[in-house]
XYZ file of C-alpha atoms in Angstrom:
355
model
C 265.018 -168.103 103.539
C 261.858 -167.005 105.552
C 263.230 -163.818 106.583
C 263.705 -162.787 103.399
C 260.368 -164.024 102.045
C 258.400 -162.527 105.476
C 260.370 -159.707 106.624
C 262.445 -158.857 103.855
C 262.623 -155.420 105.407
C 265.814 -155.150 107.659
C 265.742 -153.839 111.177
C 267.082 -150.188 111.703
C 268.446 -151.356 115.175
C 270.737 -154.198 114.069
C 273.298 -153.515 111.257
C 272.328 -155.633 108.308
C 274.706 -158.614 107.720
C 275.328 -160.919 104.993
C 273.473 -164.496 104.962
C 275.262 -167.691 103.795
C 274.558 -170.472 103.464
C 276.422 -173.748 102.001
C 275.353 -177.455 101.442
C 277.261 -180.302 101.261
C 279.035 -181.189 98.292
C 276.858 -184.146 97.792
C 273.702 -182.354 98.288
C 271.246 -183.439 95.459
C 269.807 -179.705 94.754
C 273.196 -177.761 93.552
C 270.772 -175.011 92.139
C 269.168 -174.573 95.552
C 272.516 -173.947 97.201
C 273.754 -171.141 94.951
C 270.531 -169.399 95.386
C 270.900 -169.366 98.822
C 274.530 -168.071 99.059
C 273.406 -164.665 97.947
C 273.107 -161.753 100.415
C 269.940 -159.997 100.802
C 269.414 -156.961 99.038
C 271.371 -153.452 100.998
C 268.455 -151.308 100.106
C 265.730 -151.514 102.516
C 263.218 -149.990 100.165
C 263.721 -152.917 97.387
C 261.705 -155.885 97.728
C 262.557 -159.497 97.093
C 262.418 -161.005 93.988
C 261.259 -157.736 92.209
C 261.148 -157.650 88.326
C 263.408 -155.679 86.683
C 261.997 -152.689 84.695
C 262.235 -152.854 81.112
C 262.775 -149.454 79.220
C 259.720 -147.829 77.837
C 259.192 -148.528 74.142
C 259.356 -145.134 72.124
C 255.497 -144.244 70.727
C 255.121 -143.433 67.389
C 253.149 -140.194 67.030
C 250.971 -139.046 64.621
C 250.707 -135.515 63.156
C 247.759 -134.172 63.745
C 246.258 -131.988 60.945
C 246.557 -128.865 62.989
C 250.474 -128.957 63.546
C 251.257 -129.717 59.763
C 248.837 -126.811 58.821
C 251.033 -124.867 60.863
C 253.812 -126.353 59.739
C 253.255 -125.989 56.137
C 251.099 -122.659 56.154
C 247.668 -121.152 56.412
C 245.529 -123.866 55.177
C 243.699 -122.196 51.873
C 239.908 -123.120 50.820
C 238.091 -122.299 47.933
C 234.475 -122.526 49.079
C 232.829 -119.159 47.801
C 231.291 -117.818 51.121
C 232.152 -116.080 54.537
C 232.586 -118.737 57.281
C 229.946 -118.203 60.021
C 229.477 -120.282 63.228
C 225.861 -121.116 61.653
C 224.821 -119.972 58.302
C 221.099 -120.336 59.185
C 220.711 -118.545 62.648
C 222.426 -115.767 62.054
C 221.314 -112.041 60.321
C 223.912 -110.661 57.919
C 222.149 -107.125 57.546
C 222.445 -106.453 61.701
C 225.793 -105.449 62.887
C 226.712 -106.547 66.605
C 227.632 -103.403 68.923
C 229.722 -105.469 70.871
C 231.858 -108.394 71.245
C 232.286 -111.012 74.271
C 236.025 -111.904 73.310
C 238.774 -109.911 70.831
C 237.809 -110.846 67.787
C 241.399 -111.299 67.141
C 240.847 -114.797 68.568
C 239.661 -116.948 65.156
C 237.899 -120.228 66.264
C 239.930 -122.141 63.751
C 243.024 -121.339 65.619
C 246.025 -119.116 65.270
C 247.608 -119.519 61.659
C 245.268 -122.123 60.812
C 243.343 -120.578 57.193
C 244.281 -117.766 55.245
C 241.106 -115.517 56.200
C 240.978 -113.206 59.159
C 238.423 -113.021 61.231
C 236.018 -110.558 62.242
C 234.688 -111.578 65.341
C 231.077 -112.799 63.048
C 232.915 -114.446 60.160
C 235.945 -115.062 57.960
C 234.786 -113.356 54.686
C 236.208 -114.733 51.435
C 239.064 -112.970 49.852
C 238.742 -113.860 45.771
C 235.594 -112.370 43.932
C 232.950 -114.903 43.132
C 230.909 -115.212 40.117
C 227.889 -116.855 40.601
C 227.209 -118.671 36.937
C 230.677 -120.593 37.326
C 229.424 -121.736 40.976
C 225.804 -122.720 39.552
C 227.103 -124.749 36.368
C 229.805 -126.691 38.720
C 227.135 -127.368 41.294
C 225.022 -128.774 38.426
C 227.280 -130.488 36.791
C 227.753 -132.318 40.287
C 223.987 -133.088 40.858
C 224.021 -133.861 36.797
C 220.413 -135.320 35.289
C 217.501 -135.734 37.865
C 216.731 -138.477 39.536
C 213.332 -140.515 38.688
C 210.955 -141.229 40.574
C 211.731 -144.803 41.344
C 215.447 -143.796 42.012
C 213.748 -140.909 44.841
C 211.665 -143.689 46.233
C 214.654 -146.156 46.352
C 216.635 -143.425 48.023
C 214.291 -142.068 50.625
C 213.164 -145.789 51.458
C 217.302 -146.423 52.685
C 217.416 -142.952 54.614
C 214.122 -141.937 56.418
C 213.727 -144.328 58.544
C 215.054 -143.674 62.312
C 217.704 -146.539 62.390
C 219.344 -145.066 59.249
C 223.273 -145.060 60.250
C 223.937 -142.200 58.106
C 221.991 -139.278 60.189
C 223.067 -135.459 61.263
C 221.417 -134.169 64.085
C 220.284 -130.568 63.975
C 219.882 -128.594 67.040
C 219.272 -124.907 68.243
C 222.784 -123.954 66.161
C 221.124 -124.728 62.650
C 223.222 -125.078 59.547
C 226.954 -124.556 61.699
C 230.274 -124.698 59.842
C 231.398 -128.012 60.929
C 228.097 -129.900 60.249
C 229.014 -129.102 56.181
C 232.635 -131.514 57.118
C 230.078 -134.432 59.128
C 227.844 -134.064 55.507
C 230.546 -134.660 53.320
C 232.033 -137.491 55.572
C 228.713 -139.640 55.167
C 228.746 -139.094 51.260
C 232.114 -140.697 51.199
C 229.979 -143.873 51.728
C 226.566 -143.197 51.565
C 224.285 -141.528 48.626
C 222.516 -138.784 50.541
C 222.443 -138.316 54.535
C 219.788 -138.224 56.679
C 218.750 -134.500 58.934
C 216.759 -134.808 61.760
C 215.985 -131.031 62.740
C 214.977 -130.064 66.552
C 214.714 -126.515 68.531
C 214.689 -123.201 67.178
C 215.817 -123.789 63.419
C 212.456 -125.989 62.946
C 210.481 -122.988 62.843
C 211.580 -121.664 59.399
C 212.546 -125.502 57.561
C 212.529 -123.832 54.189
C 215.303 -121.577 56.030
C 217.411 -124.507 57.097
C 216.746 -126.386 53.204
C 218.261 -123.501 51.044
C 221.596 -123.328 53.590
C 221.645 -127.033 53.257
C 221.345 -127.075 49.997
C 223.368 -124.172 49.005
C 226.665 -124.395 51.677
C 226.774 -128.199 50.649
C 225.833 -128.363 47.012
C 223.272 -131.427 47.686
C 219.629 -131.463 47.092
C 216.913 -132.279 49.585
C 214.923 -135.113 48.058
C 212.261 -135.743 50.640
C 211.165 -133.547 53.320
C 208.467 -134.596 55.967
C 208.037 -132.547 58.964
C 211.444 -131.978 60.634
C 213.041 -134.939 58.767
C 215.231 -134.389 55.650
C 217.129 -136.165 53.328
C 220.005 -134.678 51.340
C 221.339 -136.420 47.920
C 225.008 -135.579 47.290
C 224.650 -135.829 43.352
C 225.162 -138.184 40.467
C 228.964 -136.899 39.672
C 229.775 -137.067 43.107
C 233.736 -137.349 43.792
C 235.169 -137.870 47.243
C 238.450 -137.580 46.426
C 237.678 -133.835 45.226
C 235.486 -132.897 48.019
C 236.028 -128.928 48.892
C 238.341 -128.391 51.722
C 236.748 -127.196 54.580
C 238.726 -126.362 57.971
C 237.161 -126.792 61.324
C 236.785 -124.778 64.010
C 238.011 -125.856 67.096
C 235.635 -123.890 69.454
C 232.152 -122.461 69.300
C 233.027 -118.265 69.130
C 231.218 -116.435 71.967
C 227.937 -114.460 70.187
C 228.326 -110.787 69.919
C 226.208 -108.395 71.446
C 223.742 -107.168 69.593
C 220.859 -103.874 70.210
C 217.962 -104.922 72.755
C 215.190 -106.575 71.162
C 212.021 -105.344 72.931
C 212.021 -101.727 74.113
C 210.426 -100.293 76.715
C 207.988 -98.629 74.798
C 206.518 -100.505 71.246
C 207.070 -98.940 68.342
C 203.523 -96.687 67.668
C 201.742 -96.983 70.987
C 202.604 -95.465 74.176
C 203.855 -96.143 77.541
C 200.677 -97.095 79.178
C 198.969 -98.549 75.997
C 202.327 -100.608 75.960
C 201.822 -102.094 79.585
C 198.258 -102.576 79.319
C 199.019 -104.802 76.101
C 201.925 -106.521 78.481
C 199.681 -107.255 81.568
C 196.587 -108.364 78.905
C 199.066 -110.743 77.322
C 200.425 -112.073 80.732
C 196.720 -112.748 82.005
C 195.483 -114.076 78.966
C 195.572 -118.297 78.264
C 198.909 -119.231 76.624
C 198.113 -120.647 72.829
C 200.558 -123.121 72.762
C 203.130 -125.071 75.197
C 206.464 -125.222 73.654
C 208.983 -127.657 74.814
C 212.683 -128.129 74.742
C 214.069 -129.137 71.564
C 210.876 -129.501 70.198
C 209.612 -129.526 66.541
C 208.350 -125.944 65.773
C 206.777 -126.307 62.265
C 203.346 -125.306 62.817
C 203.784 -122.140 65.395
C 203.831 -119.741 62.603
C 200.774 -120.793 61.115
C 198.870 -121.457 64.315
C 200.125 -117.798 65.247
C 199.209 -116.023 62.241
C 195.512 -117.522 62.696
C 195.017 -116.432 66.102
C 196.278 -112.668 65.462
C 192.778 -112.801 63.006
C 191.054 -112.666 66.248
C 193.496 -111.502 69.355
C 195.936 -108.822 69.379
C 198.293 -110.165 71.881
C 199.359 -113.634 71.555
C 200.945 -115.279 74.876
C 203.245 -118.448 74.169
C 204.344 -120.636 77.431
C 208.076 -121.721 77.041
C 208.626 -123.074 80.225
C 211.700 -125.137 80.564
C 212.542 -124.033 76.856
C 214.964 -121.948 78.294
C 215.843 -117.679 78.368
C 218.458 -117.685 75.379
C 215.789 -120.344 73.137
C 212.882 -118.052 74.293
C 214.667 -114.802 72.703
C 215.436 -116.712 69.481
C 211.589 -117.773 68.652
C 211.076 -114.286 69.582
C 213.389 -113.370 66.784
C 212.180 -115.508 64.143
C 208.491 -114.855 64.871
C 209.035 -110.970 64.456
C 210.205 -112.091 60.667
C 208.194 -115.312 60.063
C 204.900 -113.997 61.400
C 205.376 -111.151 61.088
C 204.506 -109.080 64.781
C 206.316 -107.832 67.447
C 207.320 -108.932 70.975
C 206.545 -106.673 73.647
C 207.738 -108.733 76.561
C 209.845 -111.902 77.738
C 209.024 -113.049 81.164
C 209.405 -116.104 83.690
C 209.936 -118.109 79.992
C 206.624 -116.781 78.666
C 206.841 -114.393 75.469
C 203.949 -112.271 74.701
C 203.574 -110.781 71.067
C 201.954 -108.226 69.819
C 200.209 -108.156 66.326
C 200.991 -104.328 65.747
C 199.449 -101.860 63.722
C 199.326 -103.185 60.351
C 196.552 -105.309 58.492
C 197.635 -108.727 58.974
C 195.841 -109.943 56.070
C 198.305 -107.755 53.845
């Protein structure tokens, strides 16, 4: 009994041998003496008194929504606009010259919707007429709220420990945000938007995408904060189909942004305005991720008295610095001469800026 409960392994110099062992007959522990009439085990690898192994249960899988759209076919939406990565970042009127990967690859997988892709979009197949869009959207919104129903509603959502918030980053207004909006209005009213980075610089921008990709209605707006109603007629149950994509595409290539000369000066005036704008005190300190509202404004008031304008984005990042860039060249408007060492330097160009 104690070899096989210490050294149950057998020695490979001594063949192994069979223990017995018998009892009286009028031994008082009958169930003792059986157990101890069996051999020990012939495998040296098994141990004593191991439990047998039971056979794995089958699991019960679930179909994901992937394999039965390729299963059953293309998955078909009616939503009346091209699918984009983000809707509010991107510029429809400036073809890329270039592309990262094929743009045979779709983000929302092979087989998965019945629109190809372009390598900047899926574009709609079906004509759309804009009246029949506009009278469904507001027959979804229906009558207007009052005001006590706006104060009721904004009191729920604006507050920071609202459950029913979308966060906003540097991608804006993307394509799968419009599926996380839709998800909240299956149990909430309206949803609340905080908005950070890039997008914050143009908010009426990242309002008309909201409101116009989603069919809601932003009902209070303070700062970078947002609230979006769904509507009065409101169904869940007939909420547009919308198909995700399973990976963020890689952004095409597009023509250089600032030149090596500026458009109507020359090369010297051009790095004289460069090195002035590099020497010169930045006007504001942008962080990461910050809240961008007032950069236009502050921006167009110092071009009334300074031709080049230096802005210190340190830490903000290289990709972030060439996007305010972007949307200050519209917004302000003027044009950057020069990202360097995260600092951009603009210049207020030629035109009046009072015009």
């Amino acid at each position: 009994m104690l070899r096989k409960l210490l050294s149950w392994r057998p020695s490979t110099h001594k063949p192994q041998t069979a223990l017995t062992l018998t009892l009286r007959p009028n031994t008082p522990f009958p169930s003792l003496s059986r157990f101890l009439t069996h051999s020990l085990p012939t495998d040296p690898y098994d141990p004593p008194f191991s439990p047998t192994s039971k056979p794995p249960k089958p699991k019960k899988t679930k179909n994901s929504p992937m394999k039965d759209a390729i299963r059953t076919g293309p998955l078909k939406s009616d939503i009346p606009f091209d699918f984009r990565y983000s809707y509010s970042e991107t510029d429809q009127s400036v073809e890329p010259i270039g592309f990262r990967e094929p743009p045979r690859f779709s983000p929302f997988g092979p087989g998965r919707i019945d629109r190809a892709w372009t390598g900047t979009s899926a574009p709609v197949h079906q004509e759309v007429d804009p009246e029949s869009i506009a009278q469904e959207r507001n027959r979804v919104l229906g009558d207007p709220l009052s005001e006590e129903e706006i104060a009721e509603l904004v009191e729920r959502f604006r507050h920071s420990d609202c459950s029913r918030q979308i966060n906003l980053g540097k991608g804006g207004v993307t394509h799968n945000m419009l599926d996380d909006i839709h998800n909240h209005w299956r149990r909430a009213e309206a949803v609340r938007i905080k908005c950070l980075g890039v997008p914050t610089l143009d908010m009426d921008n990242i309002c008309f995408h909201l409101e116009d990709k989603s069919g809601g209605k932003v009902i209070y707006r303070h700062i970078n904060i947002l609230v979006l109603y769904r509507g009065r007629n409101y169904d869940p149950k007939n909420r547009p189909v919308i198909p995700l994509m399973l990976w963020k595409p890689y952004a095409p290539i597009y023509p250089k942004l600032v030149k090596n000369v500026a458009e109507g000066l020359t090369f010297e005036e051009t790095k004289e305005m460069r090195n002035r704008g590099l020497t010169s005190p930045p006007l504001m300190k942008l962080t990461r991720n910050g809240v961008y509202v007032n950069v236009v404004e502050r921006v167009r008031e110092a071009f009334k008295t300074e031709e080049v304008v230096r802005l210190d984005c340190t830490h903000v990042g290289t990709s972030d610095c060439k996007r305010i860039g972007v949307k200050l060249m519209d917004l302000v408007p003027c044009a950057p001469i020069l990202f360097k060492d995260e600092q951009i330097i603009l210049w207020r160009g030629q035109g009046d800026q009072e015009e």
